[in-house]
mmCIF file of C-alpha atoms and ligand atoms in Angstrom:
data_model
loop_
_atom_site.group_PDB
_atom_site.id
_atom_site.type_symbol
_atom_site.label_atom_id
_atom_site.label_comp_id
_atom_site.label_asym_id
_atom_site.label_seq_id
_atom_site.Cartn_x
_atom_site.Cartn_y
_atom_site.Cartn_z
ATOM 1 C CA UNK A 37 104.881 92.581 120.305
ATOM 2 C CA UNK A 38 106.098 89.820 118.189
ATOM 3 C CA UNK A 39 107.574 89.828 114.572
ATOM 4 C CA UNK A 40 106.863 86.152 112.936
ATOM 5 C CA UNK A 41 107.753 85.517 109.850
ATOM 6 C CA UNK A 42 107.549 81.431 109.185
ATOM 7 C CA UNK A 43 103.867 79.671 108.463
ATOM 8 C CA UNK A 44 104.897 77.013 110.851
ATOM 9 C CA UNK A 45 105.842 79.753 113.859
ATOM 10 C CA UNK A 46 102.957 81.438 113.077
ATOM 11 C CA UNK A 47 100.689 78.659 113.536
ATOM 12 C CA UNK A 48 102.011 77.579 116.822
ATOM 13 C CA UNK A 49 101.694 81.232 118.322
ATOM 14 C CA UNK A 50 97.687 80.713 117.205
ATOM 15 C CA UNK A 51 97.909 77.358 118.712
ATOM 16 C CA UNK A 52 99.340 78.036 121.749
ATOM 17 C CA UNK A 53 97.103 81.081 122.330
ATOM 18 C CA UNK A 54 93.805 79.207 121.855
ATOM 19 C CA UNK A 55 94.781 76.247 123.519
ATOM 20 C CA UNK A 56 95.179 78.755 126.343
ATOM 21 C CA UNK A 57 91.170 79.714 125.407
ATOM 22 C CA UNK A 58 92.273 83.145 124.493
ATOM 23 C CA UNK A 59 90.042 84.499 121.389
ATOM 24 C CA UNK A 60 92.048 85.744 117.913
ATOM 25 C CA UNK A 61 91.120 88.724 116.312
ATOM 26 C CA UNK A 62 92.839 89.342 113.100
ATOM 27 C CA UNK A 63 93.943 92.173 110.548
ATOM 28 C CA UNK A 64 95.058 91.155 107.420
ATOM 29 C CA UNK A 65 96.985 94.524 105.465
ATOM 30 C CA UNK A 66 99.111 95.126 103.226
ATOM 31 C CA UNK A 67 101.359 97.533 105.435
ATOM 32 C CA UNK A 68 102.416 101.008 105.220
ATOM 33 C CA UNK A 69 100.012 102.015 107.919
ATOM 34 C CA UNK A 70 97.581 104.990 108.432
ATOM 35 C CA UNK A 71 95.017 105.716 110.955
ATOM 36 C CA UNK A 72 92.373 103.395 108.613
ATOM 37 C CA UNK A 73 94.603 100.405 109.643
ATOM 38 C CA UNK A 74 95.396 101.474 113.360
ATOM 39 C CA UNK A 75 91.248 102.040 114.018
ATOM 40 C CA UNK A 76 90.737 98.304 112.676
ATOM 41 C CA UNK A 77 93.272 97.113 114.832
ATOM 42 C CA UNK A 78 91.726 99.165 118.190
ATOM 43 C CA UNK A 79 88.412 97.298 116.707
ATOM 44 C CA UNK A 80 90.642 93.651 116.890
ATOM 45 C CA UNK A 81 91.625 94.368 120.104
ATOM 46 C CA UNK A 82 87.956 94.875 121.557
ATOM 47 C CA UNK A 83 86.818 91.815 119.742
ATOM 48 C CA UNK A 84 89.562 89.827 120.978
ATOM 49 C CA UNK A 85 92.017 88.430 123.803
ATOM 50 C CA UNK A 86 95.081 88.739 121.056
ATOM 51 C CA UNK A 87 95.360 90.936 117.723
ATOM 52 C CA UNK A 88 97.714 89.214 115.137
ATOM 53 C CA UNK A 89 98.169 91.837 112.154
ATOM 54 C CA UNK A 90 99.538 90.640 108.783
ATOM 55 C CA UNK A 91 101.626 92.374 106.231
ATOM 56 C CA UNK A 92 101.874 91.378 103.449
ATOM 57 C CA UNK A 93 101.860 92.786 99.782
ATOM 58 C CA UNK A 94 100.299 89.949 97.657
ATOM 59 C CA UNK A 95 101.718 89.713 94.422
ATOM 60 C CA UNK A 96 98.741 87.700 93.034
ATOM 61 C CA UNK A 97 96.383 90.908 93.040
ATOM 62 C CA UNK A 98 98.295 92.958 91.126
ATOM 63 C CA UNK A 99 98.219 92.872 87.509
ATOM 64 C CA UNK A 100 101.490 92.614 85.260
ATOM 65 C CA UNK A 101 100.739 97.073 84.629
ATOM 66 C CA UNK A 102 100.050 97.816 88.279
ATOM 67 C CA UNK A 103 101.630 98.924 91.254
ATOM 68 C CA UNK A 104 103.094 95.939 92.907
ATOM 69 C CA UNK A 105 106.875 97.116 92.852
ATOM 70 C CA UNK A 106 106.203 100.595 93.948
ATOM 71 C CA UNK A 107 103.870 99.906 96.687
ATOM 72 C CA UNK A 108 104.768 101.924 99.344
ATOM 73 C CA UNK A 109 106.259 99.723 102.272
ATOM 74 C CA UNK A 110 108.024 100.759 105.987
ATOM 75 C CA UNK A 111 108.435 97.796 108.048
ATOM 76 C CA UNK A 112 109.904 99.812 110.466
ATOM 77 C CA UNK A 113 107.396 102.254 111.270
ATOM 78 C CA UNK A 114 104.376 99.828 110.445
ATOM 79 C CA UNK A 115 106.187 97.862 113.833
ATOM 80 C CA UNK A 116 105.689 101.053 116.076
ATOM 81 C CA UNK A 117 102.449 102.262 115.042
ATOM 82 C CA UNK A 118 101.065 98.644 115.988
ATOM 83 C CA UNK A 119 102.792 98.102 118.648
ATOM 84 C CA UNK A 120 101.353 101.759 119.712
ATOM 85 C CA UNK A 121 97.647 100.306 119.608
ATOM 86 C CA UNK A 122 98.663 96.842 121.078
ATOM 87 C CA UNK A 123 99.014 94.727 118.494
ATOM 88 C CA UNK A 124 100.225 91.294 119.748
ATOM 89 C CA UNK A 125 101.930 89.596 116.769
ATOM 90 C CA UNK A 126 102.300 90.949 113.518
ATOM 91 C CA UNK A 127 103.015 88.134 110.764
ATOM 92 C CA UNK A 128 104.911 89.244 108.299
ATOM 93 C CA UNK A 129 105.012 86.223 105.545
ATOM 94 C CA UNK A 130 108.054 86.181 103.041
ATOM 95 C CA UNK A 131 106.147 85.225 99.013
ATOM 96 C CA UNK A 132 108.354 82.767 98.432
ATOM 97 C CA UNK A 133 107.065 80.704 101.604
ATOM 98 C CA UNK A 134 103.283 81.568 100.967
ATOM 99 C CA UNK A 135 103.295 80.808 96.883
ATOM 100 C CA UNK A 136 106.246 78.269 96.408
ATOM 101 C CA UNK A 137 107.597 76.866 93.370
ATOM 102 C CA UNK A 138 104.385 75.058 91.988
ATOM 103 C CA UNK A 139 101.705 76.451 93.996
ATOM 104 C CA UNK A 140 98.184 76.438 91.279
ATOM 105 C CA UNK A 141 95.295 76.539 93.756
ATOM 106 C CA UNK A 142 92.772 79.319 93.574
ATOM 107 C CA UNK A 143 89.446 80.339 95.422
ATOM 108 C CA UNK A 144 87.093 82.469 93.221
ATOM 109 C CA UNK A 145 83.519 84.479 93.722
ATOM 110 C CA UNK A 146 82.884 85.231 90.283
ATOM 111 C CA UNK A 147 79.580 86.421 90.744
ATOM 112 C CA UNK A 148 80.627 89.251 93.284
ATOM 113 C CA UNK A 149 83.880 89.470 91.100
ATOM 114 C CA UNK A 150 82.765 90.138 88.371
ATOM 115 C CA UNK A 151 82.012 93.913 87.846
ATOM 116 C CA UNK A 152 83.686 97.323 90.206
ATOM 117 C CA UNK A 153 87.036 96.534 90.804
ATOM 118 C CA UNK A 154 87.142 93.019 89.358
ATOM 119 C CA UNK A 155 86.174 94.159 85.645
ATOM 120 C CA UNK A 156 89.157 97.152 85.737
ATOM 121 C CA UNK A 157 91.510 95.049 87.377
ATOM 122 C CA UNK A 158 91.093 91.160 85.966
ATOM 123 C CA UNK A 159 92.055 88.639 88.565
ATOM 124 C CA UNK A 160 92.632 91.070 91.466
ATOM 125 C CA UNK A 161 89.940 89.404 93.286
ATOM 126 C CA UNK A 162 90.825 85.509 92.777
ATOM 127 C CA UNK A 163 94.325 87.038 94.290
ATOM 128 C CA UNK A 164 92.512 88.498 97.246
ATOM 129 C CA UNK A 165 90.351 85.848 98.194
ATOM 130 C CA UNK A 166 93.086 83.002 98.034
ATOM 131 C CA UNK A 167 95.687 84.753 99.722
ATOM 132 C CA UNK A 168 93.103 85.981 102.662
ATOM 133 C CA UNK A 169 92.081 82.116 102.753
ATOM 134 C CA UNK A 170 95.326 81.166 103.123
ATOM 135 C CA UNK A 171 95.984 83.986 106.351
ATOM 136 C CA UNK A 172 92.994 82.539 107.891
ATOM 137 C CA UNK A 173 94.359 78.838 107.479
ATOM 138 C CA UNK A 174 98.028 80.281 109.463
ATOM 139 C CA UNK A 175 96.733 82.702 111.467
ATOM 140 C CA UNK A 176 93.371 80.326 112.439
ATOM 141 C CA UNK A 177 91.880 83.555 114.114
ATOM 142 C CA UNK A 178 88.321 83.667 115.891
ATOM 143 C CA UNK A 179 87.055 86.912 114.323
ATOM 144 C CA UNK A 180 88.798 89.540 111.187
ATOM 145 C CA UNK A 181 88.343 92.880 110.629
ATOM 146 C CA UNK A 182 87.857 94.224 107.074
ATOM 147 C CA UNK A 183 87.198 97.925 106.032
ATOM 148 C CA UNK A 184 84.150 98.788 103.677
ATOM 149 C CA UNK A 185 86.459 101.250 102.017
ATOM 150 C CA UNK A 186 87.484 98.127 99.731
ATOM 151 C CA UNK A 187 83.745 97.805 99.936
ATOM 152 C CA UNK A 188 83.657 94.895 97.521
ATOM 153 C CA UNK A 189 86.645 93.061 98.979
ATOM 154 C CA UNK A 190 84.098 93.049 102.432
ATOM 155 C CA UNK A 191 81.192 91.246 100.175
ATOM 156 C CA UNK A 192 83.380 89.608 98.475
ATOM 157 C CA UNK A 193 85.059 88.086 101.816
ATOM 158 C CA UNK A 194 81.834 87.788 103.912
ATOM 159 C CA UNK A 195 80.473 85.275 100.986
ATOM 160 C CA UNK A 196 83.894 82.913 100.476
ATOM 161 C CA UNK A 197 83.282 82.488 104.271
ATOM 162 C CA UNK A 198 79.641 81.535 104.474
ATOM 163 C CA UNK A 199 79.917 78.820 101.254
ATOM 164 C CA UNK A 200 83.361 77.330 102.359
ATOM 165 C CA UNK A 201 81.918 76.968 105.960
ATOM 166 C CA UNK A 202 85.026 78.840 107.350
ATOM 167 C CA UNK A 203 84.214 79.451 111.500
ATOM 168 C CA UNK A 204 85.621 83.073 110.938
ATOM 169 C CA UNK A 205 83.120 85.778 112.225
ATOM 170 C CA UNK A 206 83.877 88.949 109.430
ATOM 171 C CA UNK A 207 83.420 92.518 111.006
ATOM 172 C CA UNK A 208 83.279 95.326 109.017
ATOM 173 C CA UNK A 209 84.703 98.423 109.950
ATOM 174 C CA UNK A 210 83.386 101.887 108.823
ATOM 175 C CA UNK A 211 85.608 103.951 106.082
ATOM 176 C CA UNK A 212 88.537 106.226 107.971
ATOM 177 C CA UNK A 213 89.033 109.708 106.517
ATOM 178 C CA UNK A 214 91.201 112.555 106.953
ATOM 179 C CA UNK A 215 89.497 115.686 108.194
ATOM 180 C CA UNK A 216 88.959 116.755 104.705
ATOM 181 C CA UNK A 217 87.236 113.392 103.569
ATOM 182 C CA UNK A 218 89.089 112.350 101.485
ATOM 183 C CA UNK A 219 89.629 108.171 102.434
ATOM 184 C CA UNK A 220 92.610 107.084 103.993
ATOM 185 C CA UNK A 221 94.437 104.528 101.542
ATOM 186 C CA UNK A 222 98.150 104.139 101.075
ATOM 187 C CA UNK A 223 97.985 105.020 97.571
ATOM 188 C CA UNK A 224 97.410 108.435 98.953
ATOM 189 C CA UNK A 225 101.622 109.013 99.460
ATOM 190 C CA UNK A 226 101.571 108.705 95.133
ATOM 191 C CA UNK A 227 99.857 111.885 95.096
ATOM 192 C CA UNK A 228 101.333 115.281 94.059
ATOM 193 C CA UNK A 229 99.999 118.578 96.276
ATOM 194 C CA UNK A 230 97.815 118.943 93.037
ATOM 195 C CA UNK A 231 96.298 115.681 92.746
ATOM 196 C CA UNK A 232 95.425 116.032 96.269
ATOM 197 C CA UNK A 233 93.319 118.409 95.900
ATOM 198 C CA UNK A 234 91.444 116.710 93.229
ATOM 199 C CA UNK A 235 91.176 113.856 95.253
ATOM 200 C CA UNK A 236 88.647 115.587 97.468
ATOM 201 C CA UNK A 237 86.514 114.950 93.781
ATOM 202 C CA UNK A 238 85.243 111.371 95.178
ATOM 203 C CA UNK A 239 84.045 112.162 98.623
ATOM 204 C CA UNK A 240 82.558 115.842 97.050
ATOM 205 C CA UNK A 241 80.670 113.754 94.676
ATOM 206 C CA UNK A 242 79.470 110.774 97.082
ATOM 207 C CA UNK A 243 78.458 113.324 99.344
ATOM 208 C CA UNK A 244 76.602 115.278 96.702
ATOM 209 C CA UNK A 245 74.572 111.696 95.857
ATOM 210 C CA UNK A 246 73.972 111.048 99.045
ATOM 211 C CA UNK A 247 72.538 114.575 100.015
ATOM 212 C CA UNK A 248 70.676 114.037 96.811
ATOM 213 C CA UNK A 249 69.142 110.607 97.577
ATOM 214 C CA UNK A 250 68.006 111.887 101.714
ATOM 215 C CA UNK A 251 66.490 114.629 99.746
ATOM 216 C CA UNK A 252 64.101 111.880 97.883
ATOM 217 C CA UNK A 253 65.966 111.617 94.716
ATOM 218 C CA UNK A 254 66.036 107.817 94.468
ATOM 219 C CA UNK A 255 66.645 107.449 90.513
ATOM 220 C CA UNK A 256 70.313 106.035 89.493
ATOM 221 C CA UNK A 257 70.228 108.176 86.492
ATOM 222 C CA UNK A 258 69.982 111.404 88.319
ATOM 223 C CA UNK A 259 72.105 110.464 90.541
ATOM 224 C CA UNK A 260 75.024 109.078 88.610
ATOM 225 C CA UNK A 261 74.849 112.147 86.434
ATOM 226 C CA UNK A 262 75.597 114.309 88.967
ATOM 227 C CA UNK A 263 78.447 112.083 90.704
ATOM 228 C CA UNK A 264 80.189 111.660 86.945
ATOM 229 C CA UNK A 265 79.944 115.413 86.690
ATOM 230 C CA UNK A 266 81.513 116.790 89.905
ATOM 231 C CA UNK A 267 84.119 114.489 88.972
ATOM 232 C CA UNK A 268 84.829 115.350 85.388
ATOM 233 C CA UNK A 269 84.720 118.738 86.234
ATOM 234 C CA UNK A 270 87.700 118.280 88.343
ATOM 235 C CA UNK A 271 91.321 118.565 86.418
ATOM 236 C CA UNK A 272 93.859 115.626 86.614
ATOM 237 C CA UNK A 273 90.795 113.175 86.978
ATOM 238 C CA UNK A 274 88.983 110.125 84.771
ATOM 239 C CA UNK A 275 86.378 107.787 85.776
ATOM 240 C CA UNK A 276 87.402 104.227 86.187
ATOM 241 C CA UNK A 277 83.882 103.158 87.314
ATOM 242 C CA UNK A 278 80.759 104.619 88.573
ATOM 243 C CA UNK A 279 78.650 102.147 90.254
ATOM 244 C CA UNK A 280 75.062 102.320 91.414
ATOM 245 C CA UNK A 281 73.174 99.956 92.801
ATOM 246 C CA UNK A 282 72.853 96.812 95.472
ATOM 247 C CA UNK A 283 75.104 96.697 98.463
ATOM 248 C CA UNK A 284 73.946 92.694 98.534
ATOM 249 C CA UNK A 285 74.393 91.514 94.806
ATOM 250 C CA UNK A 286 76.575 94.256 93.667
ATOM 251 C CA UNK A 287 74.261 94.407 90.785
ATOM 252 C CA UNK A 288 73.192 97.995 89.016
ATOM 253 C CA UNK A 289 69.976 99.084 90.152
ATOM 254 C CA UNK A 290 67.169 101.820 88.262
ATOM 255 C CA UNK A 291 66.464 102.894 91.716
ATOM 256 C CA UNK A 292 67.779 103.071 94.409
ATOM 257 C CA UNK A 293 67.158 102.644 98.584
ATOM 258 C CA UNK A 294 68.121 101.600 101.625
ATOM 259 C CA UNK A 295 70.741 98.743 101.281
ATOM 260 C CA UNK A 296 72.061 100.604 97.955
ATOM 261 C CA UNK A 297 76.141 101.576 97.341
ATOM 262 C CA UNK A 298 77.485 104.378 95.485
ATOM 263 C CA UNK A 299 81.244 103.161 94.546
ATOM 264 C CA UNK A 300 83.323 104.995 92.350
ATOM 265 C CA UNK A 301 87.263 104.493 91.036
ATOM 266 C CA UNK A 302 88.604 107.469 89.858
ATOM 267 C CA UNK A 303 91.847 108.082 88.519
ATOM 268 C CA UNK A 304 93.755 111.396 89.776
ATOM 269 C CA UNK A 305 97.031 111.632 87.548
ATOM 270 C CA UNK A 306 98.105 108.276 87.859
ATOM 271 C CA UNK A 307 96.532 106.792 91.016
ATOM 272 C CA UNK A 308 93.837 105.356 91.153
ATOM 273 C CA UNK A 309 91.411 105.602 93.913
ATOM 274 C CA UNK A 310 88.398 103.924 95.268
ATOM 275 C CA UNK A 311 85.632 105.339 97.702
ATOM 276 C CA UNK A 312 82.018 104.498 98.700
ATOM 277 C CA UNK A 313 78.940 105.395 99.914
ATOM 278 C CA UNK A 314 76.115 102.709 101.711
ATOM 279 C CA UNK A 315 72.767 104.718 101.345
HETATM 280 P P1 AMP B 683 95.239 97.412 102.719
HETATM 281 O O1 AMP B 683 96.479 97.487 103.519
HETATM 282 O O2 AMP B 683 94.986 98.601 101.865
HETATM 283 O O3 AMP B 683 95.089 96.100 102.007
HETATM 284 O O4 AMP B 683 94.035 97.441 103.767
HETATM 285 C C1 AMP B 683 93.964 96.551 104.844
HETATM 286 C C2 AMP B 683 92.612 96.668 105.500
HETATM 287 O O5 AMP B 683 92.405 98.008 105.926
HETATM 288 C C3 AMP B 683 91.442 96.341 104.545
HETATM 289 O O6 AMP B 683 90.429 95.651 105.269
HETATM 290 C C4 AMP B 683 90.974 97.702 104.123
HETATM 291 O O7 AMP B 683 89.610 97.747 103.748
HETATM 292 C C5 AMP B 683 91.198 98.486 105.390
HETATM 293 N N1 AMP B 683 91.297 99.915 105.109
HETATM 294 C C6 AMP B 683 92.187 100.545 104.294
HETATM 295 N N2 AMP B 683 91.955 101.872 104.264
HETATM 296 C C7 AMP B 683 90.876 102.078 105.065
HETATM 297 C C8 AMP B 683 90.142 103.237 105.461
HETATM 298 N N3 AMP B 683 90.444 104.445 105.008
HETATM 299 N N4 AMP B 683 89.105 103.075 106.303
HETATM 300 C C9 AMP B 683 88.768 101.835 106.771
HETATM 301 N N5 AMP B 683 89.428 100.718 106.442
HETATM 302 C C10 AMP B 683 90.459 100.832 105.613
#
């Protein structure tokens, strides 16, 4: 497996490889790997001839209050647990090379952006999307793999490719969880033995809607009601957002049906957490 760090030797590796005819399959991350990351790699490496993974912890997505500093990192063991699934290349930018002195260009989705994660956390998004533009510029890949658990990230994604045209086929990959349920995420290593137990809160309550809904309860009212209060029932825990509605628009709906998403961001002490549910 190869370590890159430089734009330039990045994009001959790409270069070389395709010029070869071999197909690119790609797995932008922040690092500090769990099993979440290593199953979208094993997806990469079905989809494609070569997996390049990227590390990188963008400093444009975090806000000035969040997490950015502490964000758990181990380049170390992030090299051996890809190199365990077969990772070809992972490309592991430096921020002064990828935002230089001067760099003001931005891609935004405002519509999808707009409520979720993007009204709690103001500007994550615009961060997200113009950083994960500029991977697919170096890395020039055939196909990426994105997790719904950053379910709005995936729309969010999927839509910046079809308007700017960008020859990029986007597969999702379902949410990984540990044998509990509780979603696989990083931010998990914040949490105390107590806070992991409340954790558990988000999946108990998407599970509880989703029972709900197969059971013909259809009404966003009901439903949210009974999400908000297995949640606020459990100690250490607030509500960042409780979202009902379409999996399309990300728009709240009365009712809901097939197509629908139950998100929720929940903070347990403080971490914050996201999870979903596609109905
Ligand atoms: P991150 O390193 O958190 O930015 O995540 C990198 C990629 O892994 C994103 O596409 C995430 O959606 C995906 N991912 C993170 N956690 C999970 C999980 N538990 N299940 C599926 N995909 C995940």
């Amino acid at each position: 497996m190869e370590l890159i760090r430089s734009i330039s030797k990045m994009r001959d590796w790409s270069k070389s490889h395709r010029e070869r005819g071999r197909k690119i399959a790609f797995v932008p991350t922040m690092g500090y790997f769990h099993d979440g990351h290593l199953a979208l790699m094993k997806r990469a490496s079905e989809l494609g001839d070569k997996v390049v993974v990227s590390i990188f912890v963008n400093p444009t997505q975090f806000g000035p209050t969040e997490d950015f500093a502490r964000y758990p990192r181990n380049l170390d063991r992030d090299i051996d647990l890809a190199s365990s699934v077969g990772v070809d290349c992972i490309f592991y930018p430096e921020a002064s090379e990828m935002y230089p002195e001067g760099f003001d260009t931005w891609v935004e989705v405002p519509g999808l952006a707009k409520g979720l994660c993007g009204a709690s956390r103001p500007g994550h998004f615009r961060g997200v999307t113009t950083v994960v533009l500029k991977l697919f510029n170096i890395v020039a890949p055939h196909v990426a793999v994105f997790g719904q658990k950053d379910y709005q990230q995936l729309k969010i994604i999927q839509k910046m490719v079809r308007d700017l045209n960008i020859p990029i086929e986007i597969v999702p990959h379902p949410i990984v969880r540990e044998p509990d349920g509780l979603a696989m995420s990083s931010r998990n290593t914040y949490l105390s033995a107590e806070e992991r137990k409340s954790a558990l809160c988000l999946y108990k309550a998407l599970m509880r809607a989703k029972e709900l809904y197969e059971g013909g309860v259809t009404s966003a009212k009901a439903l949210r009601q009974e999400v908000e209060e297995i949640i606020r029932s459990t100690p250490l825990t607030r509500i960042d957002y409780c979202f009902l509605g379409s999996g399309e628009t990300l728009t709240e709906e009365e009712e809901l049906g097939p197509g629908s998403v139950i998100a929720l961001a929940v903070w347990v002490g403080k971490t914050r957490l996201i999870d979903n549910v596609l109905l």
